[in-house]
XYZ file of C-alpha atoms in Angstrom:
566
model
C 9.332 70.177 158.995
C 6.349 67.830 158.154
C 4.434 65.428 160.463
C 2.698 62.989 159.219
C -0.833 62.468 161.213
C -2.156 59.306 162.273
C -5.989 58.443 161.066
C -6.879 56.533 164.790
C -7.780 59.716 165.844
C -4.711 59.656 168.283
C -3.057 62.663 166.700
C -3.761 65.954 165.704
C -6.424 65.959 163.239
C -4.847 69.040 161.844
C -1.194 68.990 161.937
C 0.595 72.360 162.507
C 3.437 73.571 160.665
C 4.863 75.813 163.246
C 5.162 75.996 167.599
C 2.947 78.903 167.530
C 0.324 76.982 165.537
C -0.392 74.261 167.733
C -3.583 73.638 169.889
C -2.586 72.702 172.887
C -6.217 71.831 173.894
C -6.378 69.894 171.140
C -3.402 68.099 171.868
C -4.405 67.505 175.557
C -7.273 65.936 175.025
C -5.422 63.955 172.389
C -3.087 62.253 175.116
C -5.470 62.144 177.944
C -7.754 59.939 176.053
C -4.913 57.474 174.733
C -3.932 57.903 178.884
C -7.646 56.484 179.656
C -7.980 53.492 177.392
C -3.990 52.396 178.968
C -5.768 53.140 182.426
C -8.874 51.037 181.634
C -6.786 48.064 180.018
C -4.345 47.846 183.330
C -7.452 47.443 185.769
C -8.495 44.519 183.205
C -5.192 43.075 183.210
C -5.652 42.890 179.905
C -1.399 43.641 179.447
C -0.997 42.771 175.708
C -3.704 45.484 175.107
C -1.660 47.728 177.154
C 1.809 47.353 175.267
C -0.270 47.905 172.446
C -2.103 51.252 173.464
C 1.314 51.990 174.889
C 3.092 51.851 171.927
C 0.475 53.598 169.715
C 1.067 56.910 172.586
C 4.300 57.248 172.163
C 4.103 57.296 168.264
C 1.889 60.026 168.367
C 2.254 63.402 167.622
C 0.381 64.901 170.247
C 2.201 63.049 173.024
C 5.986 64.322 170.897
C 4.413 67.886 171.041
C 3.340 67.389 174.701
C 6.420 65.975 175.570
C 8.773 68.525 174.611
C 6.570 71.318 175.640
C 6.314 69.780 179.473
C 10.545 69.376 179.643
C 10.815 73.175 178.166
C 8.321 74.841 180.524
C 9.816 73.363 183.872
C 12.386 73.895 186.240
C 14.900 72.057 184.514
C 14.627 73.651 180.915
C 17.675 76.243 181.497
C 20.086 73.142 182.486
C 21.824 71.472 179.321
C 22.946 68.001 179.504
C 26.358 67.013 178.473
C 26.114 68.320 175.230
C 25.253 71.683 176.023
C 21.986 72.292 173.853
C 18.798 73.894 175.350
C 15.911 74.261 173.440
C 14.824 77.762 174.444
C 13.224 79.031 170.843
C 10.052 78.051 169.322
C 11.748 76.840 166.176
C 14.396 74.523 168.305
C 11.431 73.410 170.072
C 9.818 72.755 166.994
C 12.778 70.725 165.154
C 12.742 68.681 168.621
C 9.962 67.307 167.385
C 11.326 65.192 164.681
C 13.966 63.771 166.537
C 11.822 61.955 169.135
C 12.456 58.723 167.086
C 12.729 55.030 168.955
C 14.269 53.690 165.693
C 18.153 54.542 166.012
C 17.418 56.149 169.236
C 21.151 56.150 171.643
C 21.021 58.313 174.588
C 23.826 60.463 175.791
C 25.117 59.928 179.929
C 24.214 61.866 182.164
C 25.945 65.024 183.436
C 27.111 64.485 187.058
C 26.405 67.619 189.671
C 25.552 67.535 193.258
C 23.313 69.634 194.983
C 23.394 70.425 198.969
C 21.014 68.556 201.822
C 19.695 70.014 204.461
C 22.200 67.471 206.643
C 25.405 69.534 204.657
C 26.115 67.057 202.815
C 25.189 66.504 199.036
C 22.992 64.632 196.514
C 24.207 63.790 193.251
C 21.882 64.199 190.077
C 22.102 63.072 186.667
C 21.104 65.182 184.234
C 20.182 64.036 180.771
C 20.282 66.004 177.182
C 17.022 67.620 176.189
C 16.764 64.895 173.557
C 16.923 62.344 176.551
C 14.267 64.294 178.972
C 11.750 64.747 176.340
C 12.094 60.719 175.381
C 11.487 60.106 178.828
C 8.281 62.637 179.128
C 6.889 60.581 176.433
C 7.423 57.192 177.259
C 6.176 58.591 181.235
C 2.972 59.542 179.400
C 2.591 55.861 178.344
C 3.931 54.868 181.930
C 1.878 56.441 184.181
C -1.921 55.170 184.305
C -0.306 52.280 184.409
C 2.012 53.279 187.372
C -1.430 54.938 189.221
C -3.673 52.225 188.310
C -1.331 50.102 190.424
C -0.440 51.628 193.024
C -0.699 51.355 196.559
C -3.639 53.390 198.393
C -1.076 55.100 200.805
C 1.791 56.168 198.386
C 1.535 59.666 198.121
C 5.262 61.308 196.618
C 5.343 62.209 192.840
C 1.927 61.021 191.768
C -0.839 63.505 190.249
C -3.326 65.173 193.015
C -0.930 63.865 196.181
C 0.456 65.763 198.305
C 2.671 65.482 201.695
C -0.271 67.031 203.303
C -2.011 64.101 202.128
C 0.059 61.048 204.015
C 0.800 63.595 207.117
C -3.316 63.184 206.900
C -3.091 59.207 206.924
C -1.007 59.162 209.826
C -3.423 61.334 211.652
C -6.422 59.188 210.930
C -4.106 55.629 211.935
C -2.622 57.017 215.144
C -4.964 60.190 216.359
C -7.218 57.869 218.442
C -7.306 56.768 221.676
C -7.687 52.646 220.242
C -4.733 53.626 217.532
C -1.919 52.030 216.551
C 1.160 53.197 219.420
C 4.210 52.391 217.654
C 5.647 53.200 214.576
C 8.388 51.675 212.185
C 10.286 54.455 210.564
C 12.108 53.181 208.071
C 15.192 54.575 205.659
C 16.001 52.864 202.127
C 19.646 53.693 201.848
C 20.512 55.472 198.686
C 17.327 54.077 197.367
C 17.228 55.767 193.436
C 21.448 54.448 193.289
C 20.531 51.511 194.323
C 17.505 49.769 192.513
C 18.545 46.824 190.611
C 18.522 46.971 186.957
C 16.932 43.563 186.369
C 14.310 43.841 188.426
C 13.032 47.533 186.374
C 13.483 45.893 183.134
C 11.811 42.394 183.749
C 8.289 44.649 185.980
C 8.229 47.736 184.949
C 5.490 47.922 182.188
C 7.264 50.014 179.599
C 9.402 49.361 176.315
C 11.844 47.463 177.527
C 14.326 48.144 175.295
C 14.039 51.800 176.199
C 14.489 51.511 179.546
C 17.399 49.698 179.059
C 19.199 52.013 177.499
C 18.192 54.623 179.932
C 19.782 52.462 182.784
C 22.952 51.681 181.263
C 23.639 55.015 179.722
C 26.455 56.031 181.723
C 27.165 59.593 183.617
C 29.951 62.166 182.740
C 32.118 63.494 186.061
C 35.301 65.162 185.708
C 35.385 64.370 182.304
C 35.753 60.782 182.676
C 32.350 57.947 181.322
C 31.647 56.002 184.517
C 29.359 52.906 183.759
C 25.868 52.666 185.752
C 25.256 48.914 186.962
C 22.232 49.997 189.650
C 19.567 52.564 190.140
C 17.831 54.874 188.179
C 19.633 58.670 188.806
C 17.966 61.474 190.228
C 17.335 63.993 188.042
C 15.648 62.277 185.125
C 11.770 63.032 184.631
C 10.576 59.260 184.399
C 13.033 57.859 187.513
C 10.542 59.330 190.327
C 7.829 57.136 188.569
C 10.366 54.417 188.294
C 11.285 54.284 192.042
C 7.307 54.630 192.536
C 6.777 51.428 190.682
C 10.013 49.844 192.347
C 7.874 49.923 196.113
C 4.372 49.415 194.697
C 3.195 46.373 197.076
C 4.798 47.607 200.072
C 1.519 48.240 201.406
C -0.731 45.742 199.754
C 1.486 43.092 199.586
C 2.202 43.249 203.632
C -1.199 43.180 203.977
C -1.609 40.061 202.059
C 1.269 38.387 203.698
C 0.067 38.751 207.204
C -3.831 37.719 206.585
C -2.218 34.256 204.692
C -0.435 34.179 207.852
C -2.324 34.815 210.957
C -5.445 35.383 209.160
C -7.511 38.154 207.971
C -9.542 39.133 211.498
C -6.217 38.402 213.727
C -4.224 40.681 211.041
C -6.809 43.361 210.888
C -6.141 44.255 215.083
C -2.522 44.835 214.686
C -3.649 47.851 213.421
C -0.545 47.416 210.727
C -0.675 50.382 208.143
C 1.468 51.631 205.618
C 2.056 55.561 204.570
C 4.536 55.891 201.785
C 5.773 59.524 200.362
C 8.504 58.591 197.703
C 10.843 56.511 199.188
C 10.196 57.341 202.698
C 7.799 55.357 204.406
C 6.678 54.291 207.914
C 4.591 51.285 209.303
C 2.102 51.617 212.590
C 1.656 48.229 214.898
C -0.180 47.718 217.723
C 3.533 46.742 219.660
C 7.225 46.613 219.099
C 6.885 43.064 218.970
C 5.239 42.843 215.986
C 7.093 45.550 213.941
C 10.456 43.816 215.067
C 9.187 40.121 214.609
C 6.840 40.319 211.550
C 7.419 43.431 209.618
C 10.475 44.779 209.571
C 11.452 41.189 208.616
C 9.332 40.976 205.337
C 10.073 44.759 204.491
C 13.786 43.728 204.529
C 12.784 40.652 202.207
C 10.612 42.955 199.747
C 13.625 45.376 199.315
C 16.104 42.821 198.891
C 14.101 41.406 195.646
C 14.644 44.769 194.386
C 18.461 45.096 195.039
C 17.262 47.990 197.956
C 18.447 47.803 201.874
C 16.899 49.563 205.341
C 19.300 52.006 206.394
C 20.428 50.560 209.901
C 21.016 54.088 211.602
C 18.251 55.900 210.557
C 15.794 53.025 210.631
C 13.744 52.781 213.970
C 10.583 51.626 215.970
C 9.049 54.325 218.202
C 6.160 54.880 220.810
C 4.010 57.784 219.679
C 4.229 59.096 222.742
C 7.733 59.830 222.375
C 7.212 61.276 218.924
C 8.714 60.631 215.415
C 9.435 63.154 212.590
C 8.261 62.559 209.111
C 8.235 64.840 206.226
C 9.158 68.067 207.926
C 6.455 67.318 210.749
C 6.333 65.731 214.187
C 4.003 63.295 215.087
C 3.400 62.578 218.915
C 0.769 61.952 221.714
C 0.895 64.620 224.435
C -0.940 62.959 227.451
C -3.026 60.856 224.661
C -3.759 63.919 222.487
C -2.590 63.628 219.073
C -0.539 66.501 217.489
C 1.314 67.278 214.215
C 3.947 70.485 214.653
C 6.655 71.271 211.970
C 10.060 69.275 213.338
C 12.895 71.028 215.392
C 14.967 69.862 212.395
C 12.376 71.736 209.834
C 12.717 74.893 211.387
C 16.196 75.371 212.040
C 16.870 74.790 208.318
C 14.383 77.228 207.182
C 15.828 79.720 209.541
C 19.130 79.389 208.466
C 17.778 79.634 205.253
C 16.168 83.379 205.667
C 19.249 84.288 208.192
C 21.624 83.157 204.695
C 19.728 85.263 202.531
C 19.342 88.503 204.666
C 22.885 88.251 205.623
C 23.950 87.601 202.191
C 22.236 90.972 200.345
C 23.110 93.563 203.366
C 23.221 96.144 200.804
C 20.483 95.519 198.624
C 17.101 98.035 198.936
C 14.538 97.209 201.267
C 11.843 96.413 198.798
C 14.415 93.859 196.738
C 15.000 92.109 200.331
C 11.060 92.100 201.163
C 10.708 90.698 197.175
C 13.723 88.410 198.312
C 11.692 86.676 201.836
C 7.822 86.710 200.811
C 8.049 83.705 198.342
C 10.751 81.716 200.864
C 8.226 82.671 203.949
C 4.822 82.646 202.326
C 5.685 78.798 201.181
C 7.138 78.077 204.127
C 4.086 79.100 205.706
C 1.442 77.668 203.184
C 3.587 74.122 203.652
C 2.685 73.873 207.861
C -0.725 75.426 207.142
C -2.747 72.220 207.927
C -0.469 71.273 211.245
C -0.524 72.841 214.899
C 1.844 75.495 213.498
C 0.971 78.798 215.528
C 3.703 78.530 217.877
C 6.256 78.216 215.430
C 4.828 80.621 213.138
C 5.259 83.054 216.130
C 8.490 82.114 217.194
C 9.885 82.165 213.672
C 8.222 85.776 213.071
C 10.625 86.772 216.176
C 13.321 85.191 214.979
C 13.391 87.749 211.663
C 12.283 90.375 213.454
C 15.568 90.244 215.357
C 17.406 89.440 211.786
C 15.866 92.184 210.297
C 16.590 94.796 213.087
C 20.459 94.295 213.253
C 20.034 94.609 209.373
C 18.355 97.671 209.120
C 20.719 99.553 212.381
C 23.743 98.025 210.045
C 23.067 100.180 207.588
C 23.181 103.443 209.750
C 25.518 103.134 212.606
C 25.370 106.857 213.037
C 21.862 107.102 213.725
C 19.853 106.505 217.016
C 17.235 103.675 217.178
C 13.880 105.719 216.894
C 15.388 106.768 213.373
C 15.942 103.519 212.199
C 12.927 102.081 213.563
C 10.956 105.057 211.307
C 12.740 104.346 208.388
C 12.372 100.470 208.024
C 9.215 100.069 210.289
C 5.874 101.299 210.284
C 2.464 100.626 211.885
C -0.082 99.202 209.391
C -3.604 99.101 211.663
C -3.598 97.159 214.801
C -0.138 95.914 213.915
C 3.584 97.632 214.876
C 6.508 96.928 213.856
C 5.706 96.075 210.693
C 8.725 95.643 207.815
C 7.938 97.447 204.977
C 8.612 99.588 202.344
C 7.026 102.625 200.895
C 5.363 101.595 197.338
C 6.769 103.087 194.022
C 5.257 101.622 190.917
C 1.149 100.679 190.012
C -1.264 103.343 189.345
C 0.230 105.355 192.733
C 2.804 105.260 194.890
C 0.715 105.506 197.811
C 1.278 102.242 200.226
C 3.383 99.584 202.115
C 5.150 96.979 200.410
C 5.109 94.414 203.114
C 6.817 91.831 204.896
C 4.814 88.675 204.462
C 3.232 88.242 207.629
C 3.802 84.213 208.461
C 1.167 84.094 211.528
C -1.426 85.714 209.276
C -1.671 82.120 207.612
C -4.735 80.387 208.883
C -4.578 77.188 210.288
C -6.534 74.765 208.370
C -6.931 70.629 208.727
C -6.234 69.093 205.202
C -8.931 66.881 204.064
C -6.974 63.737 202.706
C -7.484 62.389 198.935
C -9.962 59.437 198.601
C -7.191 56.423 198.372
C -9.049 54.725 195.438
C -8.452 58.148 193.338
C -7.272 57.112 189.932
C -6.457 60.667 187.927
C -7.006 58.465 184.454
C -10.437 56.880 185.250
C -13.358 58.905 183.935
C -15.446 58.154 187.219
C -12.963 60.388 189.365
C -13.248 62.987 186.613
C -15.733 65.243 188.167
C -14.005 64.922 191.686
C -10.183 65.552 190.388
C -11.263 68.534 188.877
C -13.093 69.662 192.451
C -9.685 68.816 194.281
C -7.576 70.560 191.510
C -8.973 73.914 191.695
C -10.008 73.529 195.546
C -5.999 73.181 196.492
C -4.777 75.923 193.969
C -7.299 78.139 195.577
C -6.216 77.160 199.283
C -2.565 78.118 197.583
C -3.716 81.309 196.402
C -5.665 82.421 198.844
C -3.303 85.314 200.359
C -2.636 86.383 197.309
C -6.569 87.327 196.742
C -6.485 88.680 193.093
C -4.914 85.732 191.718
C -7.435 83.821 193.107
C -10.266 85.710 191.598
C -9.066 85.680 188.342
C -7.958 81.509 188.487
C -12.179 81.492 189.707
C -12.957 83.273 187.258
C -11.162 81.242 184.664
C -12.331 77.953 186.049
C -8.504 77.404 186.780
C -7.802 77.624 182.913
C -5.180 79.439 180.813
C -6.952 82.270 178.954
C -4.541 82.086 175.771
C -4.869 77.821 175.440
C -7.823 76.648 177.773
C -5.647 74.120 179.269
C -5.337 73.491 183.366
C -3.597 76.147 185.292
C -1.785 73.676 188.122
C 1.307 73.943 190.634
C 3.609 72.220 188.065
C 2.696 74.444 185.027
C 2.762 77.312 186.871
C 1.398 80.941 185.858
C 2.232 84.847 184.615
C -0.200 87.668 185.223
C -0.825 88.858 181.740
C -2.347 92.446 181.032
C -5.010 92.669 178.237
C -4.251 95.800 177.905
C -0.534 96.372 178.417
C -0.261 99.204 181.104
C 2.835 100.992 179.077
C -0.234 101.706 176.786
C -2.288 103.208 179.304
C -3.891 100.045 180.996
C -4.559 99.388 184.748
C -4.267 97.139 187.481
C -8.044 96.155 187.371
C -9.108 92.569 187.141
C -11.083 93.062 184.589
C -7.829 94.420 182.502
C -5.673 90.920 183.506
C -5.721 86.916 182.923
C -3.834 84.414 184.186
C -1.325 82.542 181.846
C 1.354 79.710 181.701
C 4.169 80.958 181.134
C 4.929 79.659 178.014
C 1.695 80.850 176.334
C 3.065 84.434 178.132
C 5.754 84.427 176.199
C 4.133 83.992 172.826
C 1.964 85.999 173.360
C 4.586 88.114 173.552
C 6.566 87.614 171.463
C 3.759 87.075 168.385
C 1.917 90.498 169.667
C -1.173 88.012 170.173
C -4.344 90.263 171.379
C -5.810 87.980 174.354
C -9.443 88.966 175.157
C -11.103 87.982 178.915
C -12.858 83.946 178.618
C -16.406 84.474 178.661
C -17.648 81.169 180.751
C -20.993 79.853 180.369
């Protein structure tokens, strides 16, 4: 396959002819800089200059090649669309390529499934072809320093360097004081990604219109029979998070605006009205119900409307802090006027019934596969409360296996007395009994516990909050996204120490393709020397990877040598 390559400096300035030839660093720093002239012609509102930029990105062939690398390296990539292709090879990946074309460009419907809620019931996804995903990477690449140079200071879900920690933050600094805000609207958008109204996507959101158009009205597959799509943008495709993001831009600057036209600016600013937005879940503090019921709730209901979206009237209510409102897996509430965040009732009784599914569901399995089984569900679950008043629960929950784990283990010897069982399955490790574990057998010895993942060893930590203003594609935040990139991943690796070293080490870069290590990428644990030949555990014998530049590695026989950093 050839690629033609642009002379704007856009592209690559040498083109590869193969996957395994591409520089990913290269191609990086290709898109980011088309991503930061889009970025610097929204905050101008200089729009005709941002079609134009816009346009130029998603012609380019460092955006194709970043495109289909980003919807073949995530989650998603082992889930076909409705006509059954993946692209799991380098050279399928590499003909993909060529067929990101707008000319001619038709895209397929979506395949129906349904996944479960934490409620019981289920939420339907569409999933597009690969073709279809990696169109919409690359038009999202063009999409989204516009979507972050205008969005609200408070909207936290799906946008880069925001987290849930972040808004659970907000609410803390709006309601934590003794002078706060007291009452809260909660509010529910009903079915909000099957509901958004076509019109109002194509005539505001800043994208090739045309493209988007056909991405709304392709149509889903279910049961074999084509049902139409007249509303909404379906879970399950990579651009609609961005889409529904766009959709309730405003919510928070726009009330704002609204209620200093109407009351004026000083009368506004003391009914202590703010906005925290994760997604499409939001909720609204006020100084009294009065004003959420009479002034707020009223214009939120208006705003939605516009956009073809409704409050849900049974999940949508005002609350006293003192009484407490859950939010995001948390619970917010005043306890004699002192402000405190704990994980939700709710939250915990569906991660429970998660780890009580899973050991009752491999009763036979070996201890160590169980113990590989719970450490990622309780370490995560764990790392998520981290920044709350979680020690209770952490405690509680830690008994709560313990029992699990005990009628597991005397299961699998009825004949035997207690102290036997408790020998075999238990052990003391220091100042701590009753600890599940398993005797090690692989590394350089076998000497060892392999451990249950101990939930109350996480530390309790406040989260510092993100500065609102952060803008991921302006080169003045450079220096402090970078800081908050590889602060977070190192507060996420922390318990698992030699990880962390090594992401230090590396500056939080891939050793094979210098690009960012992040959450969303992911990473392996690569050997430089592999220890079938002979190599060890050391850290000075291992790098960190993505996983696709693991694999070919691999699967070329690439020699990787340890980043010397200056």
């Amino acid at each position: 396959m050839k690629v033609s390559v642009r002379k704007d400096g856009s592209a690559l300035s040498h083109a590869p002819d193969n996957w395994h030839a591409i520089d990913w660093r290269r191609v990086e720093r290709n898109v980011r800089g088309m991503q930061i002239r889009i970025a610097k012609a929204t905050r101008e509102s200089d729009w005709r200059r941002v079609k134009a930029l816009q346009r130029m990105l998603t012609r380019t062939l460092s955006a194709k090649l970043y495109a289909v690398r980003r919807v073949t390296q995530n989650q998603g990539a082992r889930t076909a669309g409705v006509d059954r292709e993946l692209w799991d090879s380098p050279e399928s990946r590499w003909e993909a390529i060529g067929r990101l074309k707008r000319r001619g460009y038709r895209p397929l419907p979506l395949r129906r499934v349904f996944i479960p809620k934490a409620n019981g019931k289920e939420r339907p996804l569409g999933i597009p072809t690969m073709r279809d995903r990696a169109m919409q990477a690359l038009y999202l690449l063009a999409l989204e320093p516009v979507s972050e140079s205008t969005s609200d200071p408070n909207s936290y879900g799906f946008r880069i360097g925001r987290s849930t920690a972040d808004a659970m933050a907000q609410i803390r600094v709006c309601m934590s004081q003794e002078v706060s805000a007291e009452w809260v609207l909660e509010a529910d958008i009903k079915g909000c990604f099957d509901h958004i109204s076509h019109d109002w996507l194509e005539n505001h959101v800043p994208m090739d219109t045309e493209i988007l158009r056909k991405w709304l009205k392709a149509g889903l597959i279910y049961n074999g029979q084509l049902q139409a799509t007249e509303a909404g943008t379906p879970q399950g495709g990579i651009i609609s998070p961005t889409l529904a993001n766009v959709t309730l831009n405003g919510l928070e600057t726009e009330l704002m605006t609204h209620l200093g036209a109407k009351l004026g600016k000083l009368k506004a600013k003391k009914l202590k009205v703010n906005v925290v937005r994760y997604a499409d879940d939001f909720v609204i503090t006020g100084v009294s119900r009065e004003i959420l019921e009479s002034e707020v709730k009223p214009w939120v209901e208006a705003f939605l409307a516009v956009r073809g979206l409704r409050l849900s009237e049974e999940k949508t209510r005002i609350t006293h802090i003192d009484d407490g409102f859950d939010f995001l897996g948390w619970n917010f509430r005043k306890y004699s006027g002192t402000f405190r965040v704990k994980p939700s009732k709710k939250n915990v009784q569906t991660f429970y019934r998660k780890v009580a599914e899973t050991i009752n569901g491999h009763k036979t399995v070996k201890q160590e596969d169980l113990i590989r089984l719970l450490n990622p569900m309780l370490r995560g679950w764990a790392q998520y409360h981290h920044t709350v008043s979680a020690t209770k629960a952490y405690s509680r929950m830690e008994h709560l296996i313990f029992q699990r784990l005990w009628r597991w283990s005397k299961r699998r010897h009825p004949q035997k007395n207690a102290g036997w069982v408790r020998k075999k399955y238990f052990h003391t490790v220091g100042t701590r009994q009753w600890v599940f574990a398993a005797p090690k057998v692989w590394g350089d010895d076998n000497e060892g516990l392999f451990e249950l993942f101990q939930v109350s060893s996480r530390t309790i930590k406040w989260h510092k909050k993100i500065m609102g203003d952060y803008n991921p594609f302006d080169p003045m935040w450079e220096q402090y996204g970078e800081q908050l990139r590889q602060k977070r991943m190192w507060e996420s690796m922390r318990y698992r120490k030699q990880w962390a070293n090594l992401y230090m080490s590396q500056r939080g870069l891939c050793a094979y393709c210098g690009c960012a290590l992040t959450d969303e990428t992911g990473w392996h644990d690569h050997h430089l020397e592999y220890r079938m030949h002979g190599g060890s555990d050391a850290l000075s014998n291992r790098v960190l990877l993505h996983p696709h530049c693991h694999q070919q590695v691999h699967t070329g026989r690439i020699a990787v040598t340890k980043p010397v950093l200056h």
